[in-house]
Coordinates of C-alpha atoms and ligand atoms in Angstrom, one line a residue:
Chain A
X35 CA 35.6 25.8 31.3
X36 CA 36.4 26.8 27.7
X37 CA 34.4 25.4 24.9
X38 CA 35.8 23.5 21.9
X39 CA 32.8 24.3 19.8
X40 CA 33.3 27.6 18.1
X41 CA 37.1 27.2 17.7
X42 CA 38.7 27.6 14.3
X43 CA 41.2 25.0 13.1
X44 CA 44.1 27.2 14.1
X45 CA 42.7 27.5 17.6
X46 CA 42.2 23.7 17.8
X47 CA 45.8 23.3 16.8
X48 CA 46.7 25.5 19.7
X49 CA 44.6 23.2 21.9
X50 CA 46.5 20.1 20.7
X51 CA 49.8 21.9 21.3
X52 CA 48.8 22.8 24.9
X53 CA 47.7 19.2 25.6
X54 CA 50.6 17.7 23.8
X55 CA 48.4 15.8 21.3
X56 CA 49.5 14.9 17.8
X57 CA 48.9 17.8 15.5
X58 CA 46.6 15.8 13.1
X59 CA 44.1 15.6 16.1
X60 CA 43.1 19.2 15.4
X61 CA 41.5 18.3 12.1
X62 CA 39.8 15.2 13.6
X63 CA 38.3 17.4 16.4
X64 CA 37.1 19.9 13.8
X65 CA 35.5 17.2 11.9
X66 CA 33.6 15.9 15.0
X67 CA 32.6 19.4 16.0
X68 CA 31.3 20.6 12.7
X69 CA 31.3 17.9 10.1
X70 CA 29.5 15.2 12.1
X71 CA 26.5 15.9 14.2
X72 CA 27.7 14.9 17.7
X73 CA 27.3 16.6 21.1
X74 CA 30.0 15.3 23.4
X75 CA 33.8 14.7 23.5
X76 CA 33.0 11.0 24.2
X77 CA 31.5 10.7 20.7
X78 CA 34.9 11.6 19.1
X79 CA 35.6 7.9 18.7
X80 CA 38.6 8.1 16.4
X81 CA 40.6 10.0 19.1
X82 CA 42.5 7.9 21.6
X83 CA 40.9 7.4 25.0
X84 CA 43.6 9.4 26.7
X85 CA 43.2 12.2 24.2
X86 CA 39.5 12.3 24.9
X87 CA 40.2 12.2 28.7
X88 CA 42.6 15.1 28.4
X89 CA 40.1 17.1 26.3
X90 CA 37.3 16.5 28.8
X91 CA 39.5 17.6 31.7
X92 CA 40.3 20.9 30.1
X93 CA 37.5 21.8 27.8
X94 CA 33.7 21.4 27.5
X95 CA 32.2 20.4 24.1
X96 CA 30.3 23.7 24.2
X97 CA 27.0 23.3 22.5
X98 CA 23.8 24.3 24.4
X99 CA 20.4 22.6 24.0
X100 CA 17.5 25.0 23.3
X101 CA 15.3 25.9 26.3
X102 CA 12.1 26.3 24.4
X103 CA 10.6 25.9 20.9
X104 CA 7.5 27.5 19.5
X105 CA 6.0 26.6 16.1
X106 CA 4.0 28.9 13.9
X107 CA 0.9 27.9 11.9
X108 CA 3.1 28.5 8.8
X109 CA 5.8 26.1 10.0
X110 CA 8.3 28.7 11.1
X111 CA 9.9 27.8 14.5
X112 CA 11.3 30.0 17.1
X113 CA 14.0 28.6 19.3
X114 CA 15.2 30.0 22.7
X115 CA 18.8 29.5 23.8
X116 CA 20.6 30.5 27.0
X117 CA 24.0 32.2 26.5
X118 CA 27.2 32.6 28.5
X119 CA 26.1 36.0 29.7
X120 CA 23.2 34.1 31.2
X121 CA 20.7 35.9 29.0
X122 CA 18.5 34.5 26.3
X123 CA 18.5 34.8 22.6
X124 CA 16.1 33.7 19.9
X125 CA 16.6 32.0 16.6
X126 CA 14.1 31.5 13.8
X127 CA 13.9 28.5 11.5
X128 CA 12.0 29.2 8.3
X129 CA 11.1 26.3 6.0
X130 CA 10.0 27.2 2.4
X131 CA 9.6 24.2 0.1
X132 CA 13.2 22.9 -0.4
X133 CA 14.8 26.0 1.2
X134 CA 15.5 25.8 4.9
X135 CA 16.7 29.0 6.4
X136 CA 18.0 29.8 9.9
X137 CA 18.0 33.3 11.1
X138 CA 20.7 33.6 13.7
X139 CA 21.2 36.2 16.5
X140 CA 24.6 37.7 17.1
X141 CA 24.0 39.7 20.3
X142 CA 21.8 39.6 23.3
X143 CA 19.7 42.7 22.6
X144 CA 21.1 45.5 20.6
X145 CA 22.7 48.9 21.0
X146 CA 21.5 50.5 17.8
X147 CA 18.0 51.6 18.9
X148 CA 16.1 51.5 15.6
X149 CA 12.7 52.9 16.2
X150 CA 10.8 50.0 14.6
X151 CA 12.6 47.1 16.2
X152 CA 11.6 45.0 19.2
X153 CA 15.2 43.9 19.9
X154 CA 16.3 47.5 20.0
X155 CA 13.8 48.1 22.7
X156 CA 15.5 45.7 25.1
X157 CA 18.9 47.5 25.0
X158 CA 22.1 45.6 25.0
X159 CA 23.1 42.8 27.3
X160 CA 26.1 41.2 25.6
X161 CA 27.8 39.8 22.6
X162 CA 27.6 36.2 21.5
X163 CA 30.7 34.1 20.9
X164 CA 31.3 32.3 17.6
X165 CA 30.2 29.1 19.3
X166 CA 27.0 30.6 20.4
X167 CA 26.2 31.9 16.9
X168 CA 26.9 28.5 15.4
X169 CA 25.1 26.6 18.1
X170 CA 21.9 28.2 16.8
X171 CA 22.1 26.0 13.7
X172 CA 23.9 23.0 15.3
X173 CA 21.4 22.5 18.1
X174 CA 18.1 22.8 16.4
X175 CA 16.1 19.8 15.3
X176 CA 16.3 20.7 11.6
X177 CA 20.1 21.2 11.7
X178 CA 20.9 18.6 9.0
X179 CA 18.4 20.2 6.6
X180 CA 19.6 23.8 6.6
X181 CA 20.3 25.3 3.2
X182 CA 20.6 29.0 4.0
X183 CA 21.8 31.1 6.9
X184 CA 20.9 34.7 7.5
X185 CA 22.5 36.8 10.2
X186 CA 19.3 38.9 10.8
X187 CA 18.2 37.8 14.3
X188 CA 18.8 39.8 17.5
X189 CA 21.6 42.3 17.4
X190 CA 23.7 44.1 14.8
X191 CA 26.1 41.5 13.4
X192 CA 28.8 44.0 12.5
X193 CA 28.8 45.4 16.0
X194 CA 30.2 42.0 17.1
X195 CA 32.5 41.6 14.1
X196 CA 35.2 39.2 15.3
X197 CA 32.9 36.4 16.5
X198 CA 30.8 36.9 13.3
X199 CA 33.8 36.6 11.1
X200 CA 35.0 33.5 13.1
X201 CA 31.6 31.8 12.7
X202 CA 31.7 32.5 8.9
X203 CA 35.2 31.0 8.7
X204 CA 34.0 27.9 10.4
X205 CA 30.8 27.7 8.3
X206 CA 32.6 28.0 5.0
X207 CA 35.9 26.1 5.6
X208 CA 36.4 22.6 4.3
X209 CA 37.4 21.5 7.8
X210 CA 34.2 23.2 9.2
X211 CA 30.7 23.0 7.8
X212 CA 32.0 23.4 4.2
X213 CA 29.1 25.6 3.3
X214 CA 29.1 27.9 0.3
X215 CA 29.4 31.6 1.3
X216 CA 26.7 32.2 -1.3
X217 CA 24.2 30.6 1.0
X218 CA 24.9 33.0 3.8
X219 CA 23.7 36.6 4.2
X220 CA 24.9 39.0 6.8
X221 CA 22.8 42.1 7.5
X222 CA 23.9 45.4 8.7
X223 CA 22.5 48.8 9.4
X224 CA 25.7 50.2 7.9
X225 CA 28.4 50.3 10.5
X226 CA 30.9 51.6 7.9
X227 CA 34.4 50.5 9.3
X228 CA 33.1 47.1 10.3
X229 CA 31.3 46.7 7.0
X230 CA 34.5 47.4 5.1
X231 CA 36.3 44.8 7.1
X232 CA 33.5 42.2 6.6
X233 CA 33.6 42.8 2.8
X234 CA 37.4 42.3 2.8
X235 CA 37.4 39.2 5.0
X236 CA 34.3 37.3 4.0
X237 CA 32.6 36.3 0.8
X238 CA 29.1 36.0 2.2
X239 CA 26.3 38.2 0.8
X240 CA 25.5 41.6 2.3
X241 CA 22.1 42.9 3.2
X242 CA 21.9 46.6 4.2
X243 CA 18.9 47.9 6.1
X244 CA 17.9 51.0 4.2
X245 CA 14.3 51.9 5.2
X246 CA 14.5 55.5 3.8
X247 CA 16.5 57.1 1.1
X248 CA 16.1 60.5 2.7
X249 CA 18.7 61.5 5.3
X250 CA 16.4 63.3 7.8
X251 CA 13.8 60.5 7.7
X252 CA 16.3 57.7 8.1
X253 CA 17.8 59.5 11.1
X254 CA 14.4 59.4 12.9
X255 CA 14.2 55.6 12.2
X256 CA 17.8 54.7 12.7
X257 CA 20.1 56.7 15.0
X258 CA 23.2 55.2 13.2
X259 CA 22.5 57.6 10.3
X260 CA 23.9 60.4 12.5
X261 CA 27.4 58.9 12.3
X262 CA 27.5 56.6 9.3
X263 CA 25.2 58.2 6.7
X264 CA 23.7 56.1 4.0
X265 CA 25.5 58.0 1.2
X266 CA 28.8 56.9 2.6
X267 CA 27.6 53.4 3.0
X268 CA 26.5 53.3 -0.7
X269 CA 29.8 54.9 -1.8
X270 CA 31.6 52.0 -0.1
X271 CA 29.3 49.4 -1.7
X272 CA 29.9 51.0 -5.1
X273 CA 33.6 50.2 -4.8
X274 CA 32.9 46.4 -4.5
X275 CA 32.1 44.0 -7.3
X276 CA 28.6 43.0 -6.5
X277 CA 26.0 41.3 -8.7
X278 CA 28.0 38.4 -9.9
X279 CA 28.9 35.8 -7.3
X280 CA 28.4 38.0 -4.4
X281 CA 25.1 39.9 -3.8
X282 CA 24.1 43.0 -2.1
X283 CA 20.5 43.5 -1.2
X284 CA 18.7 46.3 0.6
X285 CA 16.0 45.7 3.2
X286 CA 13.2 48.2 3.2
X287 CA 10.5 48.0 5.9
X288 CA 7.3 49.7 4.6
X289 CA 5.7 52.3 6.9
X290 CA 2.4 53.9 6.0
X291 CA 2.7 57.5 4.8
X292 CA 6.3 57.7 5.9
X293 CA 8.5 55.9 3.3
X294 CA 6.0 54.4 0.9
X295 CA 5.4 57.3 -1.5
X296 CA 6.3 57.9 -5.2
X297 CA 9.0 60.4 -4.0
X298 CA 10.6 57.5 -2.2
X299 CA 10.6 55.4 -5.4
X300 CA 12.2 58.2 -7.2
X301 CA 14.9 58.8 -4.6
X302 CA 15.7 55.1 -4.2
X303 CA 16.2 54.8 -7.9
X304 CA 18.5 57.8 -7.8
X305 CA 20.7 56.8 -4.9
X306 CA 21.0 53.1 -6.0
X307 CA 21.8 53.8 -9.6
X308 CA 24.9 51.9 -10.7
X309 CA 24.6 49.3 -7.9
X310 CA 23.6 45.8 -9.0
X311 CA 21.3 45.0 -6.2
X312 CA 17.9 43.8 -5.1
X313 CA 15.4 45.4 -2.7
X314 CA 13.4 43.3 -0.3
X315 CA 10.3 45.0 0.8
X316 CA 9.2 44.0 4.3
X317 CA 5.8 44.5 5.8
X318 CA 6.2 46.3 9.1
X319 CA 5.1 44.2 12.1
X320 CA 3.9 46.7 14.6
X321 CA 5.6 46.5 18.0
X322 CA 4.0 47.8 21.3
X323 CA 3.6 51.6 21.6
X324 CA 5.0 52.3 18.2
X325 CA 4.2 55.5 16.4
X326 CA 4.7 53.7 13.1
X327 CA 2.1 52.0 11.0
X328 CA 2.1 49.3 8.3
X329 CA 1.7 50.2 4.6
X330 CA -1.3 48.5 3.0
X331 CA -0.7 45.4 0.8
X332 CA -1.8 47.4 -2.2
X333 CA 0.7 50.2 -1.5
X334 CA 3.5 47.7 -1.0
X335 CA 2.6 45.9 -4.2
X336 CA 2.5 49.2 -6.1
X337 CA 5.8 50.3 -4.6
X338 CA 7.3 47.0 -5.7
X339 CA 6.0 47.4 -9.3
X340 CA 7.2 51.0 -9.5
X341 CA 10.8 50.0 -8.4
X342 CA 10.8 47.1 -10.8
X343 CA 9.7 49.4 -13.6
X344 CA 12.7 51.6 -12.8
X345 CA 14.9 48.6 -13.3
X346 CA 15.6 47.7 -9.6
X347 CA 14.8 44.1 -8.9
X348 CA 12.3 44.3 -6.0
X349 CA 10.6 41.5 -4.1
X350 CA 8.2 41.5 -1.2
X351 CA 9.5 39.3 1.7
X352 CA 6.7 37.0 2.9
X353 CA 6.0 37.5 6.6
X354 CA 6.7 34.3 8.4
X355 CA 6.1 33.3 12.0
X356 CA 4.2 36.5 13.0
X357 CA 1.9 34.5 15.4
X358 CA 4.9 33.4 17.5
X359 CA 6.7 36.8 17.2
X360 CA 9.4 35.3 15.0
X361 CA 8.9 37.6 12.1
X362 CA 11.3 40.4 11.1
X363 CA 11.8 43.0 13.9
X364 CA 9.9 41.1 16.5
X365 CA 12.6 39.0 18.2
X366 CA 13.1 40.0 21.8
X367 CA 13.9 38.4 25.2
X368 CA 13.2 41.5 27.2
X369 CA 10.5 39.8 29.3
X370 CA 13.0 37.1 30.3
X371 CA 15.5 39.7 31.3
X372 CA 13.0 41.1 33.8
X373 CA 12.2 37.7 35.2
X374 CA 15.9 36.8 35.6
Chain B
X289 CA 39.6 50.9 -4.9
X290 CA 37.7 51.8 -1.8
X291 CA 36.2 54.8 -0.4
X292 CA 38.8 56.9 1.3
X293 CA 39.0 55.9 4.9
X294 CA 38.7 58.9 7.2
X295 CA 42.2 60.0 7.4
X296 CA 43.9 59.7 10.7
X297 CA 46.3 62.4 11.8
X298 CA 48.8 62.1 14.6
X299 CA 48.1 64.6 17.4
X300 CA 49.8 65.4 20.6
X301 CA 48.0 65.0 23.9
X302 CA 48.0 68.4 25.7
X303 CA 46.5 67.1 28.9
X304 CA 44.7 64.2 30.5
X305 CA 42.6 64.9 33.5
X306 CA 40.7 62.6 35.7
X307 CA 37.6 64.5 36.7
X308 CA 35.6 61.8 38.6
X309 CA 35.9 58.1 39.3
X310 CA 36.7 56.5 36.0
X311 CA 35.9 59.7 34.0
X312 CA 38.6 61.5 32.1
X313 CA 39.0 64.6 29.9
X314 CA 41.6 64.3 27.2
X315 CA 42.8 67.4 25.4
X316 CA 44.8 67.4 22.2
X317 CA 46.0 69.6 19.4
X318 CA 43.4 71.0 17.1
X319 CA 44.0 70.9 13.3
X320 CA 40.4 71.0 12.1
X321 CA 37.2 73.0 12.5
X322 CA 34.1 71.2 13.7
X323 CA 30.5 71.8 14.5
X324 CA 29.4 71.2 18.2
X325 CA 27.8 67.8 18.4
X326 CA 30.2 66.1 16.0
X327 CA 32.4 63.1 16.9
X328 CA 36.0 62.1 16.1
X329 CA 37.5 58.6 15.8
X330 CA 40.4 58.1 18.1
X331 CA 43.1 55.4 18.2
X332 CA 46.3 55.0 20.3
X333 CA 48.1 53.3 17.4
X334 CA 48.2 54.3 13.8
X335 CA 46.4 51.2 12.6
X336 CA 44.9 50.2 15.9
X337 CA 41.2 49.8 16.9
X338 CA 39.4 53.1 16.7
X339 CA 36.5 54.3 18.7
X340 CA 34.2 57.4 18.3
X341 CA 34.0 60.2 20.9
X342 CA 31.9 63.4 20.9
X343 CA 33.9 66.5 20.9
X344 CA 33.6 68.1 24.4
X345 CA 35.1 71.6 23.8
X346 CA 34.0 74.8 22.2
X347 CA 34.3 75.7 18.6
X348 CA 36.6 78.6 19.3
X349 CA 38.8 76.9 21.8
X350 CA 42.4 76.3 20.7
X351 CA 42.4 72.6 21.3
X352 CA 39.9 69.7 21.1
X353 CA 38.8 67.8 24.2
X354 CA 36.9 64.5 24.6
X355 CA 35.2 63.2 27.7
X356 CA 35.2 59.5 28.3
X357 CA 34.7 56.9 31.0
X358 CA 36.9 53.9 31.4
X359 CA 35.4 50.6 30.4
X360 CA 37.3 48.1 32.5
X361 CA 37.4 45.3 30.0
X362 CA 37.5 47.8 27.1
X363 CA 40.3 48.0 24.6
X364 CA 40.8 51.7 24.1
X365 CA 39.7 53.5 27.2
X366 CA 42.1 51.9 29.7
X367 CA 44.9 52.8 27.2
X368 CA 43.6 56.4 26.8
X369 CA 43.6 56.8 30.6
X370 CA 47.3 56.0 30.8
X371 CA 48.3 58.8 28.4
X372 CA 50.3 61.8 29.4
X373 CA 50.9 65.3 27.9
X374 CA 53.2 64.9 24.9
X375 CA 52.0 61.4 24.0
X376 CA 50.6 60.8 20.6
X377 CA 47.1 59.7 19.5
X378 CA 45.6 59.3 16.0
X379 CA 42.4 61.2 15.3
X380 CA 40.0 61.3 12.3
X381 CA 38.4 64.4 11.0
X382 CA 35.1 65.3 12.7
X383 CA 31.9 63.7 11.4
X384 CA 28.3 63.4 12.5
X385 CA 25.0 65.2 12.3
X386 CA 23.9 65.5 15.9
X387 CA 24.1 69.3 15.6
X388 CA 22.8 72.4 17.4
X389 CA 19.2 73.4 16.7
X390 CA 18.4 77.0 17.5
X391 CA 14.8 76.2 18.4
X392 CA 13.4 75.4 21.8
X393 CA 14.7 72.0 22.8
X394 CA 15.2 69.5 25.6
X395 CA 18.8 68.2 25.8
X396 CA 18.7 64.8 27.6
X397 CA 22.0 63.1 28.5
X398 CA 23.2 60.2 30.5
X399 CA 26.8 59.9 31.6
X400 CA 29.4 61.1 29.1
X401 CA 26.5 61.8 26.7
X402 CA 26.7 65.3 28.2
X403 CA 29.7 66.0 25.9
X404 CA 28.0 67.3 22.8
X405 CA 25.8 69.6 24.8
X406 CA 28.8 70.9 26.7
X407 CA 30.5 71.6 23.3
X408 CA 27.4 73.5 22.3
X409 CA 27.4 75.5 25.5
X410 CA 31.1 76.3 25.2
X411 CA 30.4 77.5 21.7
X412 CA 27.8 80.0 22.9
X413 CA 24.8 77.9 21.7
X414 CA 22.3 77.4 24.5
X415 CA 19.3 79.6 23.9
X416 CA 15.9 78.1 24.9
X417 CA 17.4 74.8 26.1
X418 CA 16.4 72.6 29.1
X419 CA 19.1 70.2 30.0
X420 CA 18.4 66.9 31.8
X421 CA 21.5 65.1 32.9
X422 CA 21.4 61.6 34.5
X423 CA 24.3 60.2 36.5
X424 CA 24.6 57.5 39.2
X425 CA 26.8 59.6 41.5
X426 CA 26.7 63.3 42.5
X427 CA 30.5 63.8 41.8
X428 CA 29.8 63.1 38.1
X429 CA 27.9 66.3 37.5
X430 CA 31.3 67.7 36.6
X431 CA 30.2 70.6 34.5
X432 CA 27.6 71.8 37.0
X433 CA 29.0 75.3 37.5
X434 CA 29.1 76.1 33.9
X435 CA 25.7 74.7 33.0
X436 CA 24.1 76.3 36.0
X437 CA 25.7 79.7 35.3
X438 CA 24.1 79.7 31.8
X439 CA 21.0 77.6 32.1
X440 CA 20.1 78.2 35.7
X441 CA 17.1 76.1 36.8
X442 CA 16.9 74.7 33.3
X443 CA 19.8 72.6 34.2
X444 CA 18.2 69.6 35.9
X445 CA 20.4 66.9 37.5
X446 CA 19.0 63.4 38.0
X447 CA 21.0 61.2 40.3
X448 CA 20.0 57.6 40.7
X449 CA 22.6 56.4 43.2
X450 CA 22.8 59.3 45.8
X451 CA 20.4 61.9 47.3
X452 CA 20.8 65.6 47.4
X453 CA 18.0 68.1 48.1
X454 CA 18.9 70.1 44.9
X455 CA 19.0 67.1 42.7
X456 CA 16.1 64.9 41.4
X457 CA 16.5 61.4 42.9
X458 CA 16.2 58.9 40.1
X459 CA 16.9 58.6 36.4
X460 CA 16.1 61.1 33.6
X461 CA 13.3 58.7 32.6
X462 CA 11.9 59.0 36.1
X463 CA 12.1 62.7 35.9
X464 CA 10.3 62.8 32.6
X465 CA 7.6 60.5 33.9
X466 CA 7.1 62.8 36.9
X467 CA 6.2 65.8 34.7
X468 CA 2.5 66.3 34.1
X469 CA 3.1 67.2 30.5
X470 CA 5.8 67.8 27.9
X471 CA 5.8 70.6 25.4
X472 CA 4.9 69.2 22.0
X473 CA 6.6 71.9 19.9
X474 CA 10.0 71.3 21.5
X475 CA 12.7 69.1 19.9
X476 CA 14.2 66.4 22.1
X477 CA 17.9 65.7 21.7
X478 CA 18.9 62.4 23.4
X479 CA 22.5 61.4 23.9
X480 CA 24.1 58.5 25.7
X481 CA 23.8 54.7 26.0
X482 CA 21.2 52.8 24.2
X483 CA 19.2 51.9 27.3
X484 CA 18.6 55.5 28.2
X485 CA 17.9 56.7 24.7
X486 CA 15.4 53.9 23.9
X487 CA 13.5 54.2 27.2
X488 CA 13.4 58.0 27.0
X489 CA 12.2 57.8 23.4
X490 CA 9.4 55.4 24.5
X491 CA 8.3 57.8 27.2
X492 CA 8.3 60.8 24.8
X493 CA 6.3 58.9 22.2
X494 CA 3.8 57.8 24.9
X495 CA 3.5 61.5 25.7
X496 CA 2.5 62.3 22.1
X497 CA 5.8 63.9 21.1
X498 CA 6.0 63.4 17.3
X499 CA 8.8 61.1 16.6
X500 CA 10.3 63.5 14.1
X501 CA 11.0 65.8 17.1
X502 CA 13.2 63.2 18.7
X503 CA 16.8 63.1 17.7
X504 CA 19.0 60.4 19.1
X505 CA 22.8 59.9 19.3
X506 CA 23.6 56.5 20.7
X507 CA 27.0 55.6 22.2
X508 CA 27.0 52.1 20.8
Ligands
FAD843 C1 28.6 58.2 18.0 C2 29.4 57.7 19.2 C3 29.9 58.7 20.1 C4 30.5 58.2 21.3 N1 31.0 59.2 22.2 C5 31.5 58.8 23.3 C6 31.9 59.8 24.3 O1 31.9 61.0 24.1 N2 32.4 59.4 25.5 C7 32.5 58.0 25.8 O2 32.9 57.7 26.9 N3 32.1 57.1 24.9 C8 31.6 57.4 23.7 N4 31.3 56.5 22.8 C9 31.6 55.1 23.1 C10 33.0 54.8 22.6 O3 33.1 54.9 21.2 C11 33.5 53.4 23.0 O4 32.6 52.4 22.6 C12 33.8 53.3 24.5 O5 34.7 54.3 25.0 C13 34.3 51.9 24.9 O6 35.6 51.7 24.2 P1 36.6 50.6 24.7 O7 37.5 50.3 23.5 O8 37.2 51.0 25.9 O9 35.7 49.3 25.0 P2 35.4 48.1 24.0 O10 36.6 47.3 23.8 O11 34.8 48.6 22.8 O12 34.3 47.3 24.8 C14 34.6 46.5 25.9 C15 33.4 45.8 26.4 O13 32.4 46.7 26.9 C16 31.2 46.5 26.2 N5 30.6 47.7 25.9 C17 31.2 48.7 25.2 N6 30.3 49.7 25.0 C18 29.2 49.3 25.5 C19 27.9 49.9 25.7 N7 27.6 51.1 25.1 N8 26.9 49.3 26.4 C20 27.2 48.1 26.9 N9 28.4 47.5 26.8 C21 29.3 48.1 26.2 C22 31.5 45.7 25.0 O14 30.5 44.9 24.5 C23 32.7 44.9 25.4 O15 32.3 43.7 25.9 C24 30.7 56.9 21.6 C25 30.2 55.9 20.7 C26 29.5 56.4 19.5 C27 29.0 55.4 18.5
SF4_844 S1 17.0 46.5 13.5 FE1 18.9 45.4 13.9 S2 20.4 47.0 14.4 FE2 18.3 48.0 14.6 S3 17.8 47.7 16.7 FE3 17.0 46.0 15.7 S4 18.5 44.4 15.9 FE4 19.5 46.3 16.3

């Protein structure tokens, strides 16, 4: 049975036409789905009983309760959800004083094969629907407290562009969650055509995984560099007006002896010149059998200072939820795949 | 003002040949030069969804070919498979950096991931290469004759779904695991779906191959 949750207002209008319901019902349904925190069609109490009956006969509400929650010593939580492809995904909830961030997944596994990433190691098992993306913030305990959403969980968001754009429309529309796009960041490794479409169709912030300014080195870390090289990604970014309302940031995982040298600072400064941006340095969280190592805290700190000195705002992203494998690059449901 | 999108040009289909169950070769007019290993973006409508395909013909040939398998629920491949000679497609200029390396290398492919290596072979580039090709069915080693003629026993077929005395029974990952050791000074070029690439890369790293000797092209 089709889900109501995850449908846009236009799609809900189609539902009302199919069921012969008054057209204003679409907005009422949207309000119940996204504006109010309910979980069943029966709870949509301003709809007539017969409208609710018709909806129930043809559609399911469409949210999914989490199957498991783990809590880190630092307060980060990792939620496990089942999906329509009957495979699991993980979601991280990261509290930080009055900031409550949810890191959502967009795919089960990932096709991109980045060398440093646990999700990449599990291969690709399927795309999430817009409803499954939104469910990750709707069906967690902290749902009413969320202030920020980052599309940085399992999968490459722009490899599942349509549902991602749909979820963004629902999040930012008045009839949806009415959230400001300035509180949402979508990450990408730089799938150029999809990135261009995302920039045209959404106002959310962009985070690009950079990881090395040198072509040959980036290729070893991220196979995508073979077809969508960083210089083309940066050229596209240059043609957009970033730095005012909308932000672009670059994610940079620090690998000992590989991408943490003064040459890297120099090259980063060169290739990012003219782009109003921020760099987030991320400590590498080693994954099993990896040939990569973590840069020391001193190196990361010196790297940050050197970039700041060159005029590029650079911060170090605090590692959160490492003890429950919720930290950056560690999300994976590979073990559950084997069991199922 | 945006970065110029890779220009699409209209090309005529010269032939479309089904070479195995669900696998097709599509040949079309050539109006650009390319390096073996590069890919083109293809669409069946001028502004329609575009997908990337490795070029599967030699540099000096008078046309371009791609090799693809039909994804049943896919958008483009079912449409490509219904094209005939004379029909139009829209093609981008070639791009990509998964290029020929003259040094000793393993070429490791699954399924249609064989395409860039076939392009290299057809361009006369195959010196000091060992090719592992993984397929589920024997009929899918469609380029056997040509690879065997040039690479001889350095063309190793791995078939996971059917048995044949001349073919390794299992996947390329199984074959690699069965080898007592792997040359450390070789480069390893991997091409195909993510699952094969990621698992193969893990095995190579386990076997102490430096990761800067592993070059991957993923058909995402
Ligand atoms: C650099 C590069 C080179 C490529 N070269 C070739 C080539 O030479 N030959 C070739 O056959 N293909 C190649 N591909 C893949 C090709 O671009 C298309 O993705 C593929 O042909 C499917 O297109 P489609 O429109 O028919 O299916 P789509 O509409 O894109 O997909 C349909 C469904 O299949 C699923 N799906 C698609 N691809 C995968 C996958 N890899 N793993 C799991 N599920 C998947 C999707 O999630 C979707 O649900 C290449 C891809 C890249 C990035
Ligand atoms: S880093 Fe992102 S794009 Fe790369 S493999 Fe992991 S999930 Fe996929």
